[in-house]
XYZ file of C-alpha atoms in Angstrom:
307
model
C 0.232 -0.081 -0.036
C 2.961 2.402 0.283
C 3.367 2.321 -3.454
C 0.946 3.174 -6.830
C 1.306 1.129 -9.894
C 4.261 3.526 -11.243
C 5.773 2.707 -7.620
C 5.307 -1.155 -8.715
C 6.943 -0.743 -11.929
C 9.863 1.098 -10.815
C 10.379 -2.269 -7.827
C 9.665 -4.683 -10.642
C 12.437 -2.874 -12.644
C 15.308 -2.620 -10.291
C 14.553 -6.406 -8.776
C 15.124 -7.548 -12.681
C 18.093 -5.389 -12.562
C 19.592 -7.246 -9.260
C 18.961 -10.279 -10.409
C 20.492 -9.776 -14.219
C 23.185 -8.160 -11.813
C 23.559 -11.013 -9.461
C 23.692 -13.628 -12.122
C 26.194 -11.972 -14.318
C 28.878 -11.664 -11.511
C 27.405 -15.396 -10.317
C 28.667 -16.396 -14.213
C 32.138 -13.888 -13.773
C 32.862 -16.047 -10.650
C 32.471 -19.462 -12.062
C 34.599 -18.331 -15.119
C 37.264 -17.336 -13.099
C 37.137 -20.507 -10.902
C 37.340 -22.345 -14.006
C 40.553 -20.565 -14.982
C 42.062 -20.743 -11.781
C 44.497 -23.698 -12.348
C 44.958 -23.233 -15.619
C 49.095 -22.715 -16.673
C 47.809 -20.326 -19.961
C 45.764 -18.174 -17.483
C 48.431 -17.739 -15.084
C 51.283 -17.279 -17.323
C 48.487 -13.847 -19.099
C 48.196 -12.597 -15.172
C 52.237 -12.738 -14.699
C 52.901 -10.587 -18.325
C 50.069 -8.053 -17.448
C 51.733 -7.877 -13.953
C 54.916 -7.321 -15.890
C 53.871 -4.950 -18.379
C 52.262 -2.761 -15.711
C 55.737 -2.916 -13.880
C 57.504 -2.241 -17.407
C 55.381 0.835 -17.832
C 55.259 2.339 -14.536
C 59.087 1.900 -14.989
C 59.350 3.178 -18.465
C 57.377 6.187 -18.385
C 59.286 7.556 -15.562
C 63.060 5.927 -16.035
C 65.175 5.720 -12.775
C 61.812 5.924 -11.102
C 61.860 9.516 -11.488
C 64.780 10.318 -10.300
C 68.194 11.713 -12.029
C 70.020 9.313 -13.886
C 73.127 7.767 -11.409
C 75.968 9.340 -13.230
C 78.233 10.292 -10.258
C 79.780 7.835 -7.694
C 77.683 5.716 -6.304
C 78.847 5.409 -2.771
C 79.625 9.373 -2.767
C 77.922 10.430 0.737
C 77.188 9.280 4.073
C 75.704 5.636 3.647
C 72.120 4.726 4.693
C 71.760 1.003 6.104
C 68.153 -1.119 6.722
C 67.122 -1.845 9.998
C 65.943 -5.231 8.572
C 66.358 -7.921 5.605
C 64.668 -8.378 3.361
C 63.363 -7.621 -0.239
C 63.092 -3.924 -1.633
C 59.411 -3.267 -2.635
C 58.894 0.329 -2.844
C 61.146 3.431 -2.753
C 59.104 6.719 -1.821
C 61.031 9.359 -4.313
C 58.445 12.025 -3.294
C 59.375 11.821 0.660
C 63.408 11.501 -0.961
C 62.996 14.698 -2.664
C 60.900 16.821 -0.424
C 64.226 15.700 2.310
C 66.677 16.642 0.090
C 65.205 20.024 -0.758
C 64.964 20.852 3.139
C 68.483 19.829 3.817
C 69.759 20.857 0.203
C 71.423 17.863 -0.769
C 71.446 15.096 -2.804
C 70.419 11.887 -2.073
C 71.603 8.677 -4.531
C 69.401 5.577 -3.766
C 71.619 2.215 -4.142
C 69.034 -0.552 -4.684
C 65.852 -0.520 -7.062
C 62.483 -2.217 -5.963
C 63.412 -6.255 -6.082
C 66.909 -5.794 -4.555
C 67.807 -8.019 -1.748
C 68.617 -5.666 0.880
C 71.151 -6.748 4.180
C 72.012 -4.627 7.250
C 75.699 -4.293 5.592
C 74.824 -3.102 2.441
C 73.919 0.746 2.100
C 70.432 1.512 0.723
C 70.798 5.176 -0.014
C 73.688 7.800 0.286
C 73.236 11.244 1.905
C 75.611 13.915 -0.203
C 75.500 17.540 1.039
C 75.004 17.233 4.454
C 77.828 16.865 7.384
C 78.488 13.225 8.441
C 76.595 12.486 11.377
C 75.270 8.810 12.356
C 72.489 10.183 14.651
C 71.678 12.556 12.217
C 67.368 12.835 12.508
C 67.224 12.681 8.883
C 68.931 9.187 8.413
C 66.064 7.856 9.629
C 63.300 9.661 7.603
C 65.270 8.242 4.590
C 65.040 4.694 6.127
C 61.796 4.945 6.267
C 61.237 5.700 2.278
C 61.786 2.083 1.692
C 59.370 -0.523 2.153
C 61.401 -3.578 2.751
C 59.674 -6.784 2.888
C 59.840 -10.742 3.019
C 59.251 -11.462 -0.147
C 59.543 -9.788 -4.009
C 56.109 -8.271 -5.485
C 55.169 -7.346 -9.113
C 54.744 -3.800 -8.176
C 57.490 -1.579 -9.772
C 59.721 -5.015 -10.300
C 59.546 -5.794 -14.147
C 62.318 -8.679 -13.303
C 60.601 -10.588 -10.855
C 57.995 -10.806 -13.793
C 60.635 -12.078 -15.559
C 62.306 -14.796 -13.329
C 58.470 -16.157 -12.375
C 58.059 -16.759 -16.178
C 61.285 -17.968 -16.658
C 61.042 -20.664 -13.919
C 57.491 -21.340 -15.063
C 59.171 -22.545 -18.231
C 62.082 -24.122 -16.308
C 60.011 -26.335 -14.354
C 58.138 -27.241 -17.526
C 61.148 -28.683 -19.125
C 62.138 -30.305 -16.101
C 61.851 -34.579 -16.936
C 59.333 -35.064 -14.738
C 56.547 -32.623 -16.593
C 58.174 -32.801 -20.419
C 56.573 -29.853 -21.819
C 58.376 -27.634 -24.168
C 54.976 -26.369 -25.282
C 54.674 -24.280 -22.475
C 58.191 -22.998 -22.837
C 57.669 -22.359 -26.256
C 54.666 -20.009 -25.174
C 57.027 -18.160 -22.494
C 59.742 -17.393 -25.195
C 56.675 -15.935 -27.356
C 55.435 -13.655 -24.158
C 59.248 -12.633 -23.813
C 59.371 -11.100 -27.008
C 56.109 -9.136 -26.668
C 57.437 -8.080 -23.308
C 60.659 -6.890 -24.726
C 59.139 -5.445 -27.869
C 57.238 -3.545 -25.129
C 59.766 -2.680 -23.226
C 61.849 -0.973 -26.026
C 59.057 0.848 -27.245
C 58.454 2.545 -23.655
C 61.988 3.454 -23.563
C 61.837 5.065 -27.106
C 58.976 7.221 -26.209
C 60.891 8.344 -22.751
C 63.841 9.648 -24.454
C 62.703 13.330 -23.903
C 61.730 12.432 -19.760
C 62.605 15.229 -17.738
C 63.680 13.960 -14.365
C 60.471 14.831 -11.743
C 62.878 14.868 -8.465
C 66.248 16.732 -9.097
C 67.645 16.053 -5.722
C 67.249 11.897 -6.145
C 69.542 9.876 -8.273
C 68.808 6.387 -9.122
C 70.264 3.783 -10.853
C 68.723 2.590 -13.913
C 66.985 -0.888 -14.775
C 69.756 -3.076 -16.661
C 68.864 -4.569 -20.197
C 71.677 -7.173 -19.510
C 70.061 -8.097 -16.319
C 66.528 -8.573 -17.432
C 67.470 -10.191 -20.711
C 69.653 -12.699 -18.587
C 66.643 -13.155 -16.221
C 64.571 -13.860 -18.874
C 66.853 -16.334 -21.154
C 69.661 -17.939 -19.332
C 67.344 -20.279 -17.211
C 65.699 -21.191 -20.511
C 68.517 -22.074 -22.395
C 70.173 -24.001 -20.376
C 67.173 -26.654 -19.810
C 65.682 -26.339 -23.077
C 69.109 -27.113 -24.489
C 68.607 -30.708 -25.017
C 65.298 -30.024 -26.920
C 65.637 -28.813 -30.453
C 61.965 -27.551 -31.155
C 63.067 -24.823 -27.669
C 66.426 -24.722 -29.476
C 65.015 -22.956 -32.568
C 62.237 -21.037 -30.967
C 64.737 -19.642 -28.473
C 67.058 -18.527 -31.915
C 64.640 -17.372 -33.420
C 63.502 -14.815 -30.691
C 66.236 -14.126 -30.135
C 66.735 -12.818 -33.641
C 63.804 -10.906 -33.157
C 64.766 -8.781 -30.659
C 68.190 -8.442 -31.983
C 67.235 -6.706 -35.198
C 64.194 -4.625 -33.150
C 66.493 -2.652 -31.143
C 70.446 -2.568 -32.276
C 70.891 0.320 -30.123
C 69.675 -1.284 -26.777
C 70.063 -4.872 -27.230
C 71.175 -6.151 -29.988
C 75.307 -6.720 -28.580
C 73.933 -8.569 -25.354
C 70.974 -10.515 -27.242
C 73.778 -11.755 -29.588
C 76.013 -13.020 -26.790
C 72.857 -14.715 -24.943
C 71.998 -16.356 -28.284
C 75.208 -17.669 -28.878
C 75.621 -19.230 -25.490
C 72.792 -20.773 -26.557
C 73.369 -22.348 -29.376
C 77.006 -23.466 -27.881
C 74.745 -25.110 -25.068
C 72.225 -26.569 -27.520
C 75.070 -28.045 -29.958
C 76.718 -30.070 -26.882
C 73.169 -31.483 -25.979
C 72.045 -32.335 -29.009
C 73.438 -36.062 -29.979
C 71.058 -36.100 -33.293
C 73.078 -35.055 -36.647
C 70.267 -33.586 -37.920
C 69.121 -31.658 -35.569
C 72.360 -30.017 -34.544
C 72.222 -29.274 -38.420
C 68.754 -27.187 -38.143
C 69.692 -25.612 -35.114
C 73.201 -24.542 -36.836
C 71.331 -23.021 -40.125
C 69.172 -21.286 -37.889
C 71.597 -19.892 -36.307
C 73.222 -18.698 -38.922
C 72.686 -14.845 -38.326
C 74.817 -14.807 -35.326
C 77.841 -14.969 -38.002
C 76.584 -11.852 -40.106
C 78.876 -9.120 -39.700
C 76.057 -6.393 -39.805
C 73.267 -6.927 -37.332
C 70.077 -6.929 -38.954
C 68.706 -3.449 -38.964
C 64.689 -4.348 -40.133
C 62.382 -6.149 -37.178
C 61.163 -9.546 -38.150
C 57.660 -9.386 -37.965
C 57.024 -13.070 -37.118
C 59.571 -14.449 -34.280
C 57.859 -17.509 -35.290
């Protein structure tokens, strides 16, 4: 009796809307449960998390701080109070501290690094040395240190996680080269995206001019991705061939950023496989695919299909 005919109609429409919403959410939940244990879904999630971390790192090179051009250890060292992985660095607060004291703060570690009590996480330059200076404690508080690495702000962790999945897939107990080949393709996508973001960030202006941060090492990232995979996949001709094609594509993609490093990794991968492969036909196939390593001039045009 509280509602007239129009009110009843509104209640009816709202009830249908709520039922529809509940059904859609239930179907979405069932779909997520069905995908929960699938390897393909896990790889996609890690790839997306790595892309997000790469995007943040490339848009703000060196975490938005100035590049590490001077001596890394110059200034008063700041040591952590606990042992663990660097998960986040609050550069905005570091910039405010440096401006207040008219100093320069050099961050010695990036997210993902393992911090110990005897390793400096930062150096304070431009302030008289004093171990009891309260600014030292303020600097420590800008570093988040935890037990485990996290994907946020740490692209290398995503690369390591994907590489470990490929290594497990290649173990004799699993024997799943298809997953390893899938991850090689994922690496090609990730480094293609990373190279694109680096190119876009060439004209980047530093946000925090009083904070210096080391840049992510391309060599370390490529080693994280391919070293373990090339070792455990050396005896599998399908994986070895796909790996050479992927590295050739990356070498052609960016002669400036990664060509030299990629060629070195590809050469090591070829030598490992050449020693592990017993069948002569497989050796000849791999040798034919790896001929690009003997080219005197790196290929300048990217290969459209890394497969």
